[in-house]
Amino acid sequence: MVDSYRPKDLKDALRIRGEYGSTPLAGGTDLMVRYQSWAGTLPLFTNSVMFVGHLHELKYIKKIENSLEVGGTATLSMVADHPDTPRVLRDAVLSIAAPALRNNATLTGNICNASPAGDSVCALYALDALIRLEKNGSSRELPVVEFITGPGRTLLGKDELVTAITIPLKNSSIDNFTKVGTRRANALSKLSFTGIADYKNGRIDSIALTFGAVGPTVVRSVELEKKLLGLSRAELKAGKESILSDYSTVIVPIDDQRSTAVYRKKVALNLLDKFINEVADYE
Ligand SMILES: Cc1cc2nc3c(=O)[nH]c(=O)nc-3n(C[C@H](O)[C@H](O)[C@H](O)COP(=O)(O)OP(=O)(O)OC[C@H]3O[C@@H](n4cnc5c(N)ncnc54)[C@H](O)[C@@H]3O)c2cc1C
């Protein structure tokens, strides 16, 4: 048996986290599975647990100037329902599990789980989301791409909590989130794709392309995206084969119980091909 804490507010939660380093438990939809023992018995946690899902100071979503701020205990359903949530993130969140689970699970939990197949994470990489980490007396903010360092690994300090996720709201005329799974609900991704692009004066002004579950973390190559900036529709179309060939060097998936490396790579490149066509044909 381990100790468990139910802080009365955020200040109390930061104190407990600082003093005991207890594992934060929000919706528990990852943790209860990760530490499950036999069906019907209690999970075997190895560290003390601190419940955070009830912390009302963090249960909000608000638009602040040109950003959307998602509080650290906002649920996936809240994210899906908010009118200012970018479409790729809404589609990603709605592809997770099923409504009952989304009513309890948090966006923060999906990020901190740091699974390469975390569906919201694929969209959050493309949206350049920032993660706010707080401890007693100080806070810092990290881009999600820096926060997640490997499968199941993040830069979350032992005394820190994630208190907000900031999503810059940018123009994006063309966007797409696609999840490939065995079925529509309650299935983890075999792979996922997010594409966001915009034109200015007939040339690509911004583009972000991310791939989930095809590497140890979500795959995004800012170098390859830079090569696409400034291209016209015709240049993009003409250069498609070379773009696909570039991306085939950065998409290096593995075989696991959900899919094979060969399938993942083929489908990831097909989704990229389709998105490039969509961008090139955009009126
Ligand atoms: C049946 C089922 C289906 C699922 N389907 C999908 C799916 O399709 N796609 C998908 O991406 N995921 C899926 N998941 C995984 C899971 O539901 C999500 O990752 C969910 O968003 C986790 O949120 P949570 O609040 O339940 O996290 P928890 O289990 O409470 O925590 C997850 C991690 O986040 C940490 N954490 C939580 N809050 C904080 C905080 N404020 N500060 C610091 N660390 C924190 C915890 O310590 C833990 O390491 C599924 C899970 C189940 C059980």
Coordinates of C-alpha atoms and ligand atoms in Angstrom, one line a residue:
M1 CA 0.0 0.0 0.0
V2 CA 1.3 3.5 -0.8
D3 CA 0.3 6.9 0.6
S4 CA -2.3 8.9 -1.3
Y5 CA -3.0 12.7 -1.1
R6 CA -6.0 14.8 -2.1
P7 CA -4.8 18.4 -2.0
K8 CA -7.4 21.1 -1.3
D9 CA -6.1 23.5 -3.9
L10 CA -3.1 24.1 -6.3
K11 CA -0.9 25.6 -3.6
D12 CA -1.4 22.5 -1.5
A13 CA -0.7 20.3 -4.5
L14 CA 2.5 22.0 -5.2
R15 CA 3.6 21.7 -1.6
I16 CA 2.8 17.9 -1.5
R17 CA 4.6 17.4 -4.9
G18 CA 7.6 19.3 -3.5
E19 CA 7.7 17.5 -0.2
Y20 CA 6.9 13.9 -1.3
G21 CA 7.3 13.8 -5.1
S22 CA 4.0 12.0 -5.3
T23 CA 2.8 10.8 -8.7
P24 CA 0.0 13.1 -10.0
L25 CA -3.1 11.2 -11.0
A26 CA -5.7 13.2 -13.0
G27 CA -8.2 11.0 -14.9
G28 CA -6.1 7.9 -14.1
T29 CA -6.9 6.3 -17.5
D30 CA -3.2 5.8 -18.2
L31 CA -1.9 5.2 -14.6
M32 CA -4.6 2.7 -13.6
V33 CA -3.7 0.6 -16.7
R34 CA 0.0 1.0 -16.2
Y35 CA -0.1 -0.2 -12.6
Q36 CA -2.9 -2.8 -13.0
S37 CA -2.4 -6.1 -11.3
W38 CA -5.1 -8.8 -11.6
A39 CA -8.5 -7.9 -12.8
G40 CA -10.7 -6.7 -9.9
T41 CA -7.7 -5.9 -7.6
L42 CA -6.2 -2.6 -6.7
P43 CA -3.4 -1.3 -8.9
L44 CA 0.1 -1.8 -7.6
F45 CA 1.5 1.8 -7.4
T46 CA 5.2 2.0 -6.4
N47 CA 5.2 5.6 -5.4
S48 CA 2.7 7.7 -3.3
V49 CA -0.1 9.1 -5.4
M50 CA -1.6 12.6 -5.5
F51 CA -5.1 13.1 -7.0
V52 CA -5.1 16.3 -9.1
G53 CA -8.1 15.8 -11.4
H54 CA -10.4 17.8 -9.0
L55 CA -8.2 20.9 -8.8
H56 CA -10.7 23.5 -10.1
E57 CA -8.1 26.3 -10.5
L58 CA -6.7 24.2 -13.4
K59 CA -10.0 23.1 -14.9
Y60 CA -10.5 25.8 -17.5
I61 CA -9.9 26.6 -21.2
K62 CA -9.7 30.3 -22.2
K63 CA -8.6 32.3 -25.2
I64 CA -5.9 34.9 -24.3
E65 CA -5.1 37.2 -27.2
N66 CA -3.9 34.9 -30.0
S67 CA -3.5 31.8 -27.8
L68 CA -5.7 29.1 -26.3
E69 CA -4.7 28.2 -22.7
V70 CA -5.8 24.8 -21.6
G71 CA -5.6 24.4 -17.8
G72 CA -3.7 21.4 -16.4
T73 CA -6.8 19.5 -15.4
A74 CA -9.0 20.3 -18.4
T75 CA -10.6 17.1 -19.7
L76 CA -10.4 15.9 -23.3
S77 CA -14.1 16.5 -23.7
M78 CA -13.6 20.2 -22.6
V79 CA -10.9 20.5 -25.3
A80 CA -13.2 19.0 -27.9
D81 CA -16.1 21.2 -27.0
H82 CA -14.3 24.6 -26.8
P83 CA -15.2 26.8 -29.9
D84 CA -11.6 28.1 -30.2
T85 CA -9.9 24.7 -30.2
P86 CA -7.9 24.3 -33.5
R87 CA -9.6 21.8 -35.7
V88 CA -6.6 19.3 -35.9
L89 CA -6.6 19.2 -32.1
R90 CA -10.3 18.7 -31.8
D91 CA -10.2 15.9 -34.4
A92 CA -7.2 14.3 -32.6
V93 CA -9.0 14.5 -29.2
L94 CA -12.2 13.1 -30.6
S95 CA -10.2 10.1 -32.0
I96 CA -9.2 9.2 -28.4
A97 CA -11.0 6.3 -26.8
A98 CA -14.7 7.0 -26.3
P99 CA -16.9 9.7 -24.7
A100 CA -17.0 8.3 -21.1
L101 CA -13.2 8.1 -21.0
R102 CA -12.8 11.6 -22.6
N103 CA -15.0 13.0 -19.9
N104 CA -12.4 12.0 -17.3
A105 CA -9.1 11.9 -19.1
T106 CA -7.1 15.1 -19.3
L107 CA -5.0 16.7 -22.1
T108 CA -2.2 17.0 -19.6
G109 CA -2.3 13.2 -18.9
N110 CA -2.1 12.4 -22.7
I111 CA 1.0 14.6 -23.0
C112 CA 2.7 13.5 -19.8
N113 CA 2.2 9.8 -20.7
A114 CA 4.6 10.7 -23.6
S115 CA 3.5 7.8 -25.8
P116 CA 4.6 8.2 -29.4
A117 CA 1.0 7.1 -30.2
G118 CA -0.6 9.8 -28.0
D119 CA -3.1 11.3 -30.4
S120 CA -3.3 14.8 -29.0
V121 CA 0.5 15.0 -29.0
C122 CA 0.8 14.6 -32.8
A123 CA -1.5 17.6 -33.2
L124 CA 0.2 19.6 -30.4
Y125 CA 3.6 19.2 -32.1
A126 CA 2.2 20.7 -35.3
L127 CA 0.6 23.5 -33.3
D128 CA 3.8 24.5 -31.5
A129 CA 2.2 24.0 -28.1
L130 CA 4.0 25.1 -24.9
I131 CA 3.8 23.3 -21.6
R132 CA 3.8 25.3 -18.4
L133 CA 5.5 23.6 -15.4
E134 CA 5.1 24.9 -11.9
K135 CA 6.7 24.1 -8.6
N136 CA 6.4 25.9 -5.3
G137 CA 7.6 29.4 -6.0
S138 CA 8.5 29.3 -9.7
S139 CA 7.3 28.3 -13.1
R140 CA 8.8 27.7 -16.6
E141 CA 7.4 27.0 -20.1
L142 CA 8.8 24.5 -22.6
P143 CA 7.8 23.7 -26.2
V144 CA 6.1 20.3 -26.3
V145 CA 8.9 19.0 -28.6
E146 CA 11.4 19.7 -25.9
F147 CA 9.2 18.6 -23.0
I148 CA 8.9 15.0 -24.4
T149 CA 12.3 13.4 -24.6
G150 CA 11.5 9.8 -25.4
P151 CA 8.8 7.1 -25.0
G152 CA 7.4 7.6 -21.5
R153 CA 10.0 10.3 -20.8
T154 CA 9.6 14.0 -20.2
L155 CA 11.4 16.9 -18.5
L156 CA 8.8 17.1 -15.7
G157 CA 10.8 17.7 -12.5
K158 CA 10.0 15.5 -9.4
D159 CA 8.6 18.6 -7.7
E160 CA 6.7 20.1 -10.7
L161 CA 3.2 19.9 -12.0
V162 CA 1.9 20.8 -15.5
T163 CA -0.5 23.6 -14.9
A164 CA -1.3 24.8 -18.4
I165 CA -0.8 24.1 -22.1
T166 CA -0.6 27.1 -24.4
I167 CA -1.6 26.7 -28.0
P168 CA -0.8 29.6 -30.4
L169 CA -3.8 30.3 -32.6
K170 CA -2.4 30.7 -36.1
N171 CA -4.0 31.1 -39.6
S172 CA -4.2 27.7 -41.3
S173 CA -6.4 27.5 -44.4
I174 CA -5.5 23.8 -44.9
D175 CA -5.4 21.4 -42.1
N176 CA -5.8 17.7 -41.5
F177 CA -5.5 15.2 -38.7
T178 CA -5.8 11.5 -39.6
K179 CA -5.6 8.6 -37.2
V180 CA -5.2 5.1 -38.5
G181 CA -6.4 2.4 -36.1
T182 CA -8.2 -0.9 -36.1
R183 CA -11.6 0.8 -35.5
R184 CA -13.0 4.2 -34.9
A185 CA -13.4 4.1 -31.1
N186 CA -11.3 2.7 -28.3
A187 CA -8.3 1.8 -30.5
L188 CA -4.8 3.1 -30.1
S189 CA -3.1 4.5 -33.2
K190 CA -1.2 2.4 -35.6
L191 CA 0.0 5.8 -36.8
S192 CA -1.3 9.3 -37.0
F193 CA -0.7 12.4 -39.1
T194 CA -1.2 16.1 -38.7
G195 CA -0.7 18.7 -41.5
I196 CA -1.2 22.4 -41.3
A197 CA -0.4 24.9 -44.1
D198 CA -1.1 28.4 -45.3
Y199 CA -0.4 30.5 -48.3
K200 CA 0.6 34.1 -48.7
N201 CA 0.7 35.8 -52.1
G202 CA 0.5 32.4 -53.8
R203 CA 3.4 30.9 -51.9
I204 CA 3.6 28.6 -48.8
D205 CA 3.9 30.9 -45.8
S206 CA 3.7 28.3 -43.1
I207 CA 3.6 24.5 -42.9
A208 CA 3.8 21.9 -40.2
L209 CA 3.9 18.1 -40.8
T210 CA 3.9 15.6 -37.9
F211 CA 3.7 11.9 -37.7
G212 CA 2.7 9.9 -34.6
A213 CA 3.6 6.3 -33.7
V214 CA 6.4 6.1 -36.4
G215 CA 9.3 6.8 -34.1
P216 CA 10.2 7.0 -30.4
T217 CA 8.5 10.4 -30.2
V218 CA 6.2 12.2 -32.6
V219 CA 8.3 12.9 -35.8
R220 CA 8.6 16.5 -37.1
S221 CA 11.4 17.9 -39.2
V222 CA 11.6 21.6 -39.2
E223 CA 14.5 21.4 -41.7
L224 CA 12.4 19.6 -44.2
E225 CA 9.5 22.0 -43.6
K226 CA 11.8 25.0 -44.3
K227 CA 12.5 23.5 -47.8
L228 CA 8.8 23.8 -48.5
L229 CA 8.4 27.5 -47.4
G230 CA 8.0 29.9 -50.3
L231 CA 7.0 27.2 -52.9
S232 CA 4.1 27.9 -55.3
R233 CA 1.4 25.4 -55.9
A234 CA 3.1 24.3 -59.1
E235 CA 6.5 23.9 -57.5
L236 CA 5.0 21.9 -54.7
K237 CA 3.3 19.6 -57.1
A238 CA 6.5 19.2 -59.2
G239 CA 8.6 18.5 -56.1
K240 CA 6.3 16.0 -54.5
E241 CA 8.4 12.9 -55.2
S242 CA 11.5 14.5 -53.8
I243 CA 9.6 15.6 -50.7
L244 CA 8.3 12.1 -50.1
S245 CA 11.8 10.7 -50.6
D246 CA 13.1 13.2 -48.0
Y247 CA 10.4 12.2 -45.5
S248 CA 11.1 8.5 -46.0
T249 CA 14.5 9.0 -44.4
V250 CA 13.0 10.6 -41.2
I251 CA 10.0 8.2 -40.8
V252 CA 11.6 5.1 -39.3
P253 CA 8.9 3.1 -37.5
I254 CA 9.2 -0.2 -35.7
D255 CA 7.1 -3.4 -35.6
D256 CA 4.9 -3.9 -32.5
Q257 CA 1.6 -5.5 -31.5
R258 CA -0.4 -2.9 -33.2
S259 CA 1.3 -2.8 -36.6
T260 CA 4.4 -3.4 -38.7
A261 CA 7.1 -1.0 -39.6
V262 CA 6.5 -1.6 -43.3
Y263 CA 2.8 -0.8 -43.1
R264 CA 3.4 2.3 -40.9
K265 CA 5.9 3.8 -43.2
K266 CA 3.8 3.2 -46.4
V267 CA 0.7 4.6 -44.9
A268 CA 2.5 7.6 -43.3
L269 CA 3.9 8.5 -46.7
N270 CA 0.5 8.0 -48.4
L271 CA -1.0 10.4 -45.9
L272 CA 1.7 12.9 -46.6
D273 CA 1.2 12.5 -50.4
K274 CA -2.5 13.1 -50.0
F275 CA -1.9 16.2 -47.9
I276 CA 0.6 17.6 -50.4
N277 CA -2.0 17.2 -53.1
E278 CA -4.6 19.0 -50.9
V279 CA -2.2 21.9 -50.4
A280 CA -1.2 22.1 -54.1
D281 CA -4.8 22.0 -55.2
Y282 CA -6.0 24.6 -52.6
E283 CA -7.8 27.5 -54.3
Ligands
LIG1 C1 -9.6 2.2 -23.0 C2 -8.6 3.3 -23.3 C3 -8.5 3.8 -24.5 C4 -7.5 4.8 -24.8 N1 -7.4 5.3 -26.0 C5 -6.5 6.2 -26.3 C6 -6.4 6.7 -27.7 O1 -7.1 6.4 -28.6 N2 -5.4 7.7 -27.9 C7 -4.6 8.1 -26.9 O2 -3.8 9.0 -27.2 N3 -4.7 7.6 -25.6 C8 -5.6 6.7 -25.3 N4 -5.7 6.2 -24.1 C9 -4.8 6.7 -23.0 C10 -5.3 7.8 -22.0 O3 -6.7 7.7 -21.9 C11 -4.9 9.2 -22.4 O4 -3.5 9.3 -22.5 C12 -5.4 10.2 -21.4 O5 -5.4 11.5 -22.0 C13 -4.6 10.3 -20.1 O6 -5.2 11.3 -19.3 P1 -5.4 11.1 -17.7 O7 -5.9 12.3 -17.1 O8 -6.3 9.9 -17.5 O9 -4.0 10.7 -17.2 P2 -3.4 9.9 -15.9 O10 -3.6 8.5 -16.1 O11 -4.0 10.5 -14.7 O12 -1.9 10.4 -16.0 C14 -1.1 10.1 -17.1 C15 0.3 10.7 -16.8 O13 0.2 12.1 -16.7 C16 0.8 12.5 -15.5 N5 0.0 13.7 -15.0 C17 -1.3 13.8 -15.0 N6 -1.6 15.1 -14.7 C18 -0.5 15.8 -14.4 C19 -0.1 17.1 -14.1 N7 -1.1 18.0 -13.8 N8 1.2 17.4 -14.0 C20 2.1 16.5 -14.2 N9 1.9 15.2 -14.6 C21 0.6 14.9 -14.7 C22 0.6 11.3 -14.6 O14 1.5 11.3 -13.4 C23 0.9 10.2 -15.5 O15 2.3 10.0 -15.7 C24 -6.6 5.2 -23.7 C25 -6.8 4.7 -22.5 C26 -7.7 3.7 -22.2 C27 -7.8 3.1 -20.8

